[in-house]
Coordinates of C-alpha atoms and ligand atoms in Angstrom, one line a residue:
X25 CA -14.5 72.4 -35.0
X26 CA -15.2 68.4 -34.2
X27 CA -18.2 67.1 -36.8
X28 CA -20.8 66.8 -35.6
X29 CA -22.9 62.3 -35.1
X30 CA -26.7 61.7 -34.5
X31 CA -27.7 58.0 -34.1
X32 CA -31.4 56.5 -33.4
X33 CA -31.9 53.3 -32.8
X34 CA -34.9 50.5 -32.6
X35 CA -34.5 47.7 -31.4
X36 CA -32.9 44.6 -29.6
X37 CA -30.3 44.7 -26.7
X38 CA -27.9 43.9 -29.8
X39 CA -29.2 47.0 -31.6
X40 CA -28.0 48.7 -28.6
X41 CA -24.4 47.6 -28.8
X42 CA -24.2 47.9 -31.7
X43 CA -24.9 51.8 -31.7
X44 CA -23.0 51.8 -28.0
X45 CA -19.7 50.7 -29.9
X46 CA -20.1 52.5 -33.4
X47 CA -20.5 56.2 -31.9
X48 CA -17.7 55.1 -29.9
X49 CA -15.5 54.6 -32.7
X50 CA -16.6 57.6 -34.0
X51 CA -15.5 59.7 -31.1
X52 CA -12.5 57.7 -31.2
X53 CA -11.9 60.1 -34.9
X54 CA -13.0 62.7 -33.6
X55 CA -17.0 63.1 -34.2
X56 CA -19.5 64.6 -31.3
X57 CA -22.9 63.4 -30.5
X58 CA -25.5 65.9 -31.4
X59 CA -29.4 64.7 -29.9
X60 CA -30.7 66.9 -33.0
X61 CA -30.7 65.8 -36.4
X62 CA -30.6 68.6 -38.6
X63 CA -27.8 69.8 -37.0
X64 CA -25.5 66.3 -37.4
X65 CA -23.2 66.3 -40.6
X66 CA -23.6 61.9 -40.3
X67 CA -26.7 61.1 -39.3
X68 CA -27.7 57.0 -38.7
X69 CA -30.6 54.7 -37.9
X70 CA -29.8 51.8 -36.0
X71 CA -32.0 50.0 -37.2
X72 CA -34.1 46.6 -36.5
X73 CA -36.2 44.1 -38.9
X74 CA -37.5 41.8 -36.1
X75 CA -41.2 43.9 -37.2
X76 CA -42.7 46.0 -39.7
X77 CA -43.7 48.1 -37.3
X78 CA -39.7 48.7 -36.3
X79 CA -39.0 48.7 -40.5
X80 CA -42.2 51.5 -40.9
X81 CA -40.3 53.6 -38.4
X82 CA -36.9 53.9 -40.1
X83 CA -38.7 54.7 -43.5
X84 CA -40.6 57.6 -42.2
X85 CA -37.8 58.9 -39.4
X86 CA -36.0 59.2 -43.7
X87 CA -38.5 61.0 -45.4
X88 CA -38.8 63.7 -43.4
X89 CA -34.7 64.0 -43.2
X90 CA -35.3 64.3 -47.5
X91 CA -36.0 68.1 -47.7
X92 CA -33.1 68.5 -45.3
X93 CA -30.6 66.3 -47.6
X94 CA -31.5 68.3 -50.3
X95 CA -30.5 71.2 -49.0
X96 CA -27.8 70.1 -47.7
X97 CA -26.2 67.8 -50.5
X98 CA -22.5 67.0 -48.2
X99 CA -24.7 65.1 -44.6
X100 CA -24.0 61.3 -44.8
X101 CA -27.1 59.6 -44.0
X102 CA -26.5 56.1 -43.2
X103 CA -28.7 53.1 -42.2
X104 CA -27.0 50.8 -40.0
X105 CA -28.0 47.1 -39.2
X106 CA -30.3 44.7 -39.6
X107 CA -33.0 46.0 -42.1
X108 CA -29.7 47.2 -44.2
X109 CA -28.8 43.4 -44.4
X110 CA -32.2 42.7 -45.5
X111 CA -33.3 45.0 -47.7
X112 CA -30.6 46.5 -49.1
X113 CA -32.2 47.4 -52.1
X114 CA -35.5 48.8 -51.1
X115 CA -34.0 50.9 -49.5
X116 CA -31.7 52.3 -51.7
X117 CA -35.0 52.7 -53.4
X118 CA -37.6 53.8 -51.0
X119 CA -34.8 56.2 -50.1
X120 CA -32.6 57.3 -52.7
X121 CA -31.1 60.2 -50.5
X122 CA -28.5 57.7 -47.9
X123 CA -25.2 57.5 -48.6
X124 CA -24.4 54.5 -46.7
X125 CA -26.4 51.3 -46.7
X126 CA -24.7 48.8 -43.8
X127 CA -25.0 45.4 -42.7
X128 CA -25.1 44.0 -39.3
X129 CA -21.8 41.9 -39.4
X130 CA -19.9 45.0 -41.0
X131 CA -20.3 46.8 -38.7
X132 CA -16.4 47.7 -38.2
X133 CA -15.9 49.1 -41.9
X134 CA -18.3 52.3 -40.6
X135 CA -15.4 54.9 -41.1
X136 CA -14.0 53.7 -44.0
X137 CA -17.7 54.0 -45.6
X138 CA -17.7 57.3 -44.3
X139 CA -14.5 58.3 -45.2
X140 CA -15.1 57.1 -49.2
X141 CA -18.8 59.0 -49.3
X142 CA -17.1 62.3 -48.4
X143 CA -14.2 61.0 -50.8
X144 CA -16.6 60.3 -54.2
X145 CA -19.5 61.4 -52.9
X146 CA -21.3 58.1 -53.9
X147 CA -23.1 55.5 -51.7
X148 CA -21.8 53.0 -49.9
X149 CA -23.3 49.0 -49.3
X150 CA -21.4 47.2 -47.0
X151 CA -22.4 43.3 -46.6
X152 CA -22.5 40.8 -45.5
X153 CA -23.5 37.2 -47.7
X154 CA -26.8 36.1 -48.1
X155 CA -27.7 33.0 -46.2
X156 CA -27.5 30.3 -48.7
X157 CA -25.5 32.6 -51.6
X158 CA -22.2 30.1 -49.9
X159 CA -20.9 28.2 -48.0
X160 CA -21.0 28.1 -44.4
X161 CA -17.7 29.6 -43.6
X162 CA -18.2 31.8 -46.2
X163 CA -20.8 33.3 -44.9
X164 CA -19.2 33.3 -41.8
X165 CA -17.3 35.0 -42.3
X166 CA -18.8 38.2 -43.9
X167 CA -20.8 38.3 -40.5
X168 CA -17.9 40.2 -38.5
X169 CA -19.3 39.9 -34.7
X170 CA -18.4 44.1 -34.1
X171 CA -16.5 44.5 -31.0
X172 CA -14.0 47.5 -30.8
X173 CA -12.2 49.4 -27.9
X174 CA -15.7 50.2 -25.6
X175 CA -15.7 53.9 -24.6
X176 CA -17.0 54.0 -21.2
X177 CA -19.1 57.4 -21.6
X178 CA -21.6 56.3 -24.9
X179 CA -23.4 53.6 -22.2
X180 CA -26.5 54.5 -21.2
X181 CA -25.0 54.1 -17.2
X182 CA -21.4 53.9 -16.6
X183 CA -21.5 50.5 -13.9
X184 CA -23.9 48.6 -16.5
X185 CA -22.5 47.1 -20.3
X186 CA -24.0 44.8 -22.7
X187 CA -21.4 42.7 -23.5
X188 CA -21.4 40.3 -26.6
X189 CA -21.1 37.1 -26.3
X190 CA -22.4 35.4 -29.4
X191 CA -23.6 36.4 -32.9
X192 CA -26.0 35.1 -34.9
X193 CA -28.6 32.5 -35.2
X194 CA -28.3 28.8 -35.9
X195 CA -32.7 28.3 -35.1
X196 CA -34.2 29.7 -37.9
X197 CA -37.9 30.0 -35.9
X198 CA -40.5 30.1 -38.7
X199 CA -41.8 33.6 -37.7
X200 CA -37.9 35.0 -37.3
X201 CA -35.7 37.1 -39.9
X202 CA -33.0 37.3 -37.8
X203 CA -30.7 34.0 -38.5
X204 CA -31.3 36.0 -42.1
X205 CA -30.8 39.4 -41.3
X206 CA -27.2 38.6 -38.1
X207 CA -26.2 35.3 -39.6
X208 CA -25.3 31.7 -38.3
X209 CA -24.3 31.6 -34.8
X210 CA -20.9 32.0 -33.8
X211 CA -20.2 31.3 -31.0
X212 CA -16.2 34.5 -29.7
X213 CA -13.6 33.5 -28.0
X214 CA -13.9 33.2 -24.5
X215 CA -10.4 35.1 -23.6
X216 CA -11.4 37.6 -25.4
X217 CA -15.2 37.9 -24.0
X218 CA -13.4 37.7 -20.3
X219 CA -10.6 40.2 -21.3
X220 CA -13.4 42.7 -22.3
X221 CA -15.4 42.3 -19.3
X222 CA -11.7 43.2 -17.4
X223 CA -11.7 46.4 -19.4
X224 CA -15.5 47.3 -18.2
X225 CA -15.3 45.7 -14.7
X226 CA -11.6 48.4 -14.9
X227 CA -13.5 51.3 -15.6
X228 CA -15.8 51.3 -13.3
X229 CA -18.2 48.8 -14.2
X230 CA -20.5 46.9 -11.9
X231 CA -23.0 44.8 -14.0
X232 CA -22.6 43.2 -17.4
X233 CA -25.2 41.4 -19.6
X234 CA -23.9 39.2 -21.7
X235 CA -25.6 38.9 -25.2
X236 CA -26.3 35.7 -27.5
X237 CA -30.4 35.6 -29.8
X238 CA -29.8 31.5 -27.7
X239 CA -27.6 32.9 -25.2
X240 CA -27.2 29.1 -23.4
X241 CA -26.7 27.5 -26.6
X242 CA -22.9 29.2 -25.9
X243 CA -20.3 27.1 -26.7
X244 CA -16.3 27.9 -28.2
X245 CA -15.0 24.9 -29.7
X246 CA -11.0 25.5 -29.0
X247 CA -10.0 22.5 -31.9
X248 CA -8.0 20.3 -29.9
X249 CA -11.8 18.7 -28.3
X250 CA -12.1 21.3 -25.3
X251 CA -14.7 23.6 -25.0
X252 CA -16.4 26.4 -23.6
X253 CA -20.2 26.5 -22.9
X254 CA -21.8 29.8 -20.7
X255 CA -21.2 28.2 -17.6
X256 CA -17.1 27.9 -18.1
X257 CA -18.0 30.9 -19.5
X258 CA -19.6 32.7 -16.1
X259 CA -17.3 30.6 -13.8
X260 CA -14.3 32.7 -15.3
X261 CA -16.6 36.0 -15.5
X262 CA -17.6 35.3 -11.6
X263 CA -14.1 35.9 -10.6
X264 CA -13.3 39.3 -12.0
X265 CA -12.9 41.9 -9.1
X266 CA -14.6 45.3 -10.0
X267 CA -18.2 42.4 -11.6
X268 CA -20.8 42.6 -9.2
X269 CA -23.3 41.0 -11.0
X270 CA -24.0 38.6 -13.6
X271 CA -26.5 37.8 -16.4
X272 CA -27.4 36.3 -19.9
X273 CA -29.9 36.9 -22.2
X274 CA -31.6 35.4 -24.4
X275 CA -32.1 31.9 -23.6
X276 CA -33.8 29.1 -24.9
X277 CA -35.8 26.6 -24.0
X278 CA -34.0 23.2 -25.5
X279 CA -30.7 24.4 -23.9
X280 CA -31.2 25.1 -20.3
X281 CA -28.7 22.4 -19.3
X282 CA -27.3 21.5 -16.1
X283 CA -24.6 23.1 -16.7
X284 CA -25.7 26.8 -16.5
X285 CA -28.7 25.9 -14.2
X286 CA -25.5 24.5 -11.5
X287 CA -23.1 27.7 -12.4
X288 CA -26.7 29.9 -12.0
X289 CA -27.4 29.2 -8.8
X290 CA -23.7 28.4 -7.0
X291 CA -22.0 31.8 -8.6
X292 CA -23.2 34.5 -6.1
X293 CA -23.3 37.4 -8.4
X294 CA -24.7 35.5 -11.5
X295 CA -28.3 36.8 -11.0
X296 CA -31.3 34.0 -10.6
X297 CA -33.5 35.6 -13.7
X298 CA -34.0 33.4 -17.1
X299 CA -35.9 35.4 -20.2
X300 CA -36.5 32.2 -21.6
X301 CA -38.9 32.5 -24.2
X302 CA -42.1 30.0 -25.0
X303 CA -43.4 32.4 -27.9
X304 CA -47.0 30.0 -27.5
X305 CA -48.8 27.7 -25.4
X306 CA -50.3 25.7 -27.9
X307 CA -47.8 22.1 -29.6
X308 CA -49.9 22.5 -32.8
X309 CA -48.5 26.5 -32.7
X310 CA -45.3 25.6 -31.7
X311 CA -44.7 22.9 -34.5
X312 CA -46.1 25.1 -37.7
X313 CA -43.6 28.4 -35.4
X314 CA -40.5 25.1 -35.1
X315 CA -40.2 25.7 -31.6
X316 CA -38.4 22.3 -31.4
X317 CA -39.9 22.1 -28.2
X318 CA -44.1 21.0 -26.6
X319 CA -45.9 23.0 -24.1
X320 CA -45.1 20.0 -22.1
X321 CA -41.0 19.9 -22.8
X322 CA -41.0 23.5 -21.4
X323 CA -43.4 22.9 -18.5
X324 CA -40.5 20.2 -17.8
X325 CA -38.1 22.8 -18.6
X326 CA -39.9 25.1 -15.8
X327 CA -39.9 22.7 -13.4
X328 CA -36.0 22.1 -13.6
X329 CA -35.4 26.3 -13.8
X330 CA -37.2 26.4 -10.5
X331 CA -36.1 23.3 -8.5
X332 CA -32.5 23.0 -9.3
X333 CA -32.2 27.5 -8.8
X334 CA -34.9 28.2 -5.4
X335 CA -36.2 32.0 -5.8
X336 CA -35.6 32.5 -10.0
X337 CA -37.1 34.4 -12.0
X338 CA -38.6 33.7 -15.3
X339 CA -40.1 35.9 -18.2
X340 CA -40.6 35.3 -21.7
X341 CA -42.0 36.2 -24.9
X342 CA -45.2 35.7 -27.0
X343 CA -46.8 35.1 -29.7
X344 CA -49.9 35.8 -30.8
X345 CA -51.9 35.9 -34.1
X346 CA -49.2 33.2 -35.9
X347 CA -50.2 31.9 -38.7
X348 CA -53.4 29.1 -38.2
X349 CA -54.0 31.0 -34.6
X350 CA -57.4 29.4 -34.0
X351 CA -59.7 30.4 -30.2
X352 CA -58.7 26.7 -29.1
X353 CA -54.5 27.7 -29.4
X354 CA -54.6 31.2 -28.2
X355 CA -56.6 29.8 -24.9
X356 CA -54.0 27.6 -24.4
X357 CA -51.2 30.8 -24.3
X358 CA -53.5 31.8 -22.1
X359 CA -53.8 28.6 -20.3
X360 CA -50.2 28.8 -20.3
X361 CA -48.9 32.1 -18.6
X362 CA -52.1 31.8 -16.4
X363 CA -50.2 28.6 -14.7
X364 CA -46.5 29.0 -15.6
X365 CA -45.5 31.8 -13.5
X366 CA -43.8 34.0 -15.3
X367 CA -42.3 36.7 -13.6
X368 CA -43.0 38.6 -16.4
X369 CA -44.1 38.3 -21.2
X370 CA -43.6 40.4 -23.9
X371 CA -46.2 40.1 -25.5
X372 CA -45.7 40.4 -29.5
X373 CA -48.2 40.4 -32.9
X374 CA -48.1 38.6 -35.5
X375 CA -45.9 40.1 -37.8
X376 CA -45.2 38.5 -41.3
X377 CA -41.8 38.7 -42.3
X378 CA -40.4 38.2 -46.1
X379 CA -38.0 35.7 -45.7
X380 CA -39.0 33.7 -43.7
X381 CA -40.4 30.2 -43.5
X382 CA -43.6 31.6 -42.4
X383 CA -43.9 33.3 -44.8
X384 CA -43.2 31.4 -47.8
X385 CA -45.2 28.1 -46.2
X386 CA -48.1 30.1 -44.4
X387 CA -51.1 32.3 -44.8
X388 CA -51.0 35.3 -42.2
X389 CA -54.4 34.9 -41.5
X390 CA -55.8 35.6 -38.1
X391 CA -57.3 39.9 -38.9
X392 CA -55.4 42.5 -37.3
X393 CA -58.2 42.8 -34.5
X394 CA -58.6 39.5 -33.3
X395 CA -54.3 39.9 -32.7
X396 CA -54.6 43.2 -30.9
X397 CA -57.8 41.6 -28.6
X398 CA -55.3 38.9 -28.0
X399 CA -52.9 40.5 -26.8
X400 CA -54.9 43.5 -24.3
X401 CA -56.1 39.6 -23.4
X402 CA -52.3 37.8 -22.8
X403 CA -51.0 40.8 -21.1
X404 CA -54.2 41.6 -18.8
X405 CA -53.8 37.8 -17.7
X406 CA -49.7 38.6 -17.0
X407 CA -50.3 41.5 -15.1
X408 CA -52.6 39.9 -12.8
X409 CA -50.1 37.1 -12.0
X410 CA -47.0 39.7 -12.2
X411 CA -48.7 41.5 -10.0
X412 CA -49.6 38.5 -7.1
X413 CA -45.8 38.0 -7.2
X414 CA -44.5 41.5 -6.2
X415 CA -48.1 41.2 -3.8
X416 CA -46.1 38.2 -1.9
X417 CA -42.4 40.2 -2.2
X418 CA -43.8 42.4 0.1
X419 CA -41.8 43.3 3.7
X420 CA -39.0 41.5 2.3
X421 CA -35.3 42.9 1.7
X422 CA -34.3 43.7 -1.0
X423 CA -30.8 45.0 -2.9
X424 CA -30.9 46.4 -6.9
X425 CA -28.5 48.4 -7.7
X426 CA -29.4 51.9 -8.5
X427 CA -29.8 52.5 -12.9
X428 CA -31.4 56.2 -12.0
X429 CA -34.0 58.7 -11.1
X430 CA -37.1 57.3 -11.7
X431 CA -39.5 58.9 -14.6
X432 CA -42.0 61.0 -11.5
X433 CA -38.3 61.8 -10.3
X434 CA -37.7 64.9 -12.4
X435 CA -40.8 66.4 -11.1
X436 CA -39.1 66.9 -7.7
X437 CA -35.6 69.4 -7.4
X438 CA -32.8 67.3 -6.5
X439 CA -31.2 69.9 -5.3
X440 CA -33.6 69.5 -1.5
X441 CA -33.3 66.5 -0.8
X442 CA -34.3 62.1 -2.0
X443 CA -35.6 62.2 -5.3
X444 CA -37.4 58.9 -7.2
X445 CA -35.0 56.4 -7.9
X446 CA -35.2 53.4 -9.7
X447 CA -32.7 49.7 -8.7
X448 CA -33.3 46.2 -10.1
X449 CA -32.7 43.1 -8.5
X450 CA -30.9 39.9 -8.7
X451 CA -33.8 38.8 -10.5
X452 CA -34.6 41.9 -12.4
X453 CA -37.7 43.0 -10.5
X454 CA -37.8 47.6 -10.8
X455 CA -37.9 48.9 -7.2
X456 CA -38.8 52.6 -7.0
X457 CA -37.5 54.5 -4.1
X458 CA -36.8 57.9 -2.2
X459 CA -32.8 58.2 -2.2
X460 CA -30.3 60.7 -2.9
X461 CA -29.1 61.2 -6.3
X462 CA -25.4 59.5 -5.9
X463 CA -26.4 56.6 -4.3
X464 CA -26.6 55.8 -8.5
X465 CA -24.7 53.7 -9.2
X466 CA -24.0 51.4 -6.0
X467 CA -26.3 48.7 -4.4
X468 CA -28.9 49.8 -1.7
X469 CA -30.8 47.2 -0.1
X470 CA -34.5 48.2 0.4
X471 CA -37.6 47.4 2.0
X472 CA -40.9 46.6 -0.3
X473 CA -43.7 48.6 1.2
X474 CA -46.3 48.8 -2.2
X475 CA -46.2 47.2 -5.1
X476 CA -48.4 47.1 -8.7
X477 CA -48.2 44.4 -11.7
X478 CA -45.2 46.4 -13.2
X479 CA -43.0 47.7 -10.0
X480 CA -42.5 47.4 -6.9
X481 CA -41.8 50.3 -4.4
X482 CA -39.7 50.6 -1.2
X483 CA -37.2 52.4 1.5
X484 CA -34.0 52.5 2.1
X485 CA -32.9 50.1 4.9
X486 CA -31.4 52.5 6.8
X487 CA -31.5 50.6 10.7
X488 CA -27.7 48.9 9.5
X489 CA -25.7 51.7 8.5
X490 CA -23.1 53.1 10.2
X491 CA -23.2 57.9 11.7
X492 CA -25.6 57.9 10.4
X493 CA -28.2 60.2 12.0
X494 CA -31.4 58.5 12.1
X495 CA -34.0 62.2 13.7
X496 CA -35.9 61.7 9.6
X497 CA -33.6 65.1 8.5
X498 CA -31.5 63.7 7.3
X499 CA -32.1 60.1 6.1
X500 CA -28.9 59.4 4.1
X501 CA -25.4 60.5 4.8
X502 CA -22.6 62.3 3.2
X503 CA -20.7 60.0 1.7
X504 CA -21.1 57.5 -0.5
X505 CA -23.4 55.4 0.8
X506 CA -21.4 52.1 -1.0
X507 CA -18.9 52.8 2.2
X508 CA -21.9 52.9 4.6
X509 CA -25.0 49.9 3.1
X510 CA -23.9 46.6 3.5
X511 CA -24.6 43.8 1.5
X512 CA -27.7 41.7 2.4
X513 CA -27.8 38.7 -0.7
X514 CA -30.5 37.3 -1.9
X515 CA -32.0 34.8 -3.4
X516 CA -35.7 35.8 -1.7
X517 CA -39.3 34.6 -2.8
Ligands
SAM17 N1 -34.4 34.9 -29.6 C1 -34.1 35.1 -29.1 C2 -35.5 34.0 -29.0 O1 -35.8 32.8 -29.6 O2 -36.2 33.8 -27.6 C3 -35.9 36.4 -29.1 C4 -35.4 37.3 -30.1 S1 -36.6 38.0 -31.0 C5 -34.8 39.2 -32.2 C6 -37.3 38.5 -30.2 C7 -39.4 38.2 -30.2 O3 -38.8 38.5 -30.9 C8 -39.3 37.3 -30.1 O4 -39.0 36.0 -29.2 C9 -40.4 37.3 -30.7 O5 -41.1 36.8 -29.3 C10 -40.4 38.0 -30.8 N2 -40.8 38.3 -32.9 C11 -40.1 37.1 -33.5 N3 -39.8 37.7 -34.5 C12 -41.8 37.7 -34.8 C13 -41.9 38.8 -35.9 N4 -42.2 37.4 -36.9 N5 -43.9 39.1 -35.2 C14 -43.8 39.3 -34.4 N6 -42.7 39.0 -33.2 C15 -41.5 38.5 -33.7
SF4_18 FE1 -35.0 34.4 -34.0 FE2 -36.3 31.7 -32.7 FE3 -33.3 32.7 -33.0 FE4 -34.7 33.6 -31.4 S1 -33.9 32.1 -31.9 S2 -33.4 34.8 -32.8 S3 -36.7 33.7 -32.5 S4 -34.7 31.9 -34.8

């Protein structure tokens, strides 16, 4: 009987991709996935260290499995990813029933570690070097980019995929643990990336999202003086038959180069969408965060993006309650959100991270209830801005890639007709609409009818379809709409 694998993932897109790849490689070893941890022979937690809350979640889950492991000692429990790399000893101390602790840069060794636990019954540790423990080259070598063969059945959707183009980060923002747990910034070889995208396209993937902590810093040096930038990579990926949409996240404000903006404007398959976190609207806070830019620089960069890419949508991240953030400095973040025109903002309460410069140098002096209030206040301002942006889109036509059923769709019976689906525009706006389930994975044109701060609502544009009865009873053709719905192009405002 096949062995069973359970995996739980916390954190960013990079972790989601790592989990997909881990599952793919273990399935090739004969494992089957289960949704029930107590049924599994191997239970894995792919962890995040960016905020304390993410770590607490994992320790609670591990605590719940303590008794299960006592009763079934042959079951294997593994902690993977950022928390494993950061807190190797602590994980073993707080959860001694864990068998495997495997850092972000060592995931390729997982099958071997599982085999070793099975053989010896002893805990296994696989970690990369601490950034201060050795030379840059040695540390780099210990953080291996994990890029095994993809398994289409393991992706959240067959037609969308993340593609890692770089690992690590060298920016060392003072609040952030990522440079420690994901290692030095290293760009992947362009030909390996292109090959992976071609493979994905051959498996039916239509949209790729290129991933990097500072994705626009991508720069692969060929050794003969030549180098490949993100813009060069986009041009090469653009030629891949079958790939219709290309996105990239997350960008660093200082590295938003002209060639990249030109590539986004000129390449029709590249989404006019940029995620460029600012973190704060106050220069003093930005300085303490060591973000390497001022608010004025950031605003000038925004203006440049909008001038070079008409219709571009820009989203941001903010941290509220960072050390020394006064009401006056918070008010500057509010002003920035009110005026910058972000499509949306991800807002986080500062969580001190031992091992970062911020934790070493500054006091976490903003009380939790103040952080909570600032988080809510900033979110309320952003919601107003998002609503205005959404309302302005009513009456326009957009093209979406249909991602799946909307959360409310399950209330409907899909066998009796249209259900609620969601799709995403090239500008990353979510649109909910009624349609046939067969539209999932297809590009569809929608007319926007209504909007809230979070969602657009639309209707399939049917007048351009060929061979469809328009009597209201059959709004969707029997054949896949890939054939019958012509694509329209954006951008629009
Ligand atoms: N590399 C990306 C960048 O520089 O924008 C983001 C990476 S980080 C995983 C995602 C977001 O988490 C950051 O943009 C920041 O807003 C937030 N974050 C990072 N460290 C944090 C901390 N210690 N407390 C709260 N939020 C944090
Ligand atoms: Fe963290 Fe800053 Fe690097 Fe982003 S750029 S991963 S916030 S250190």
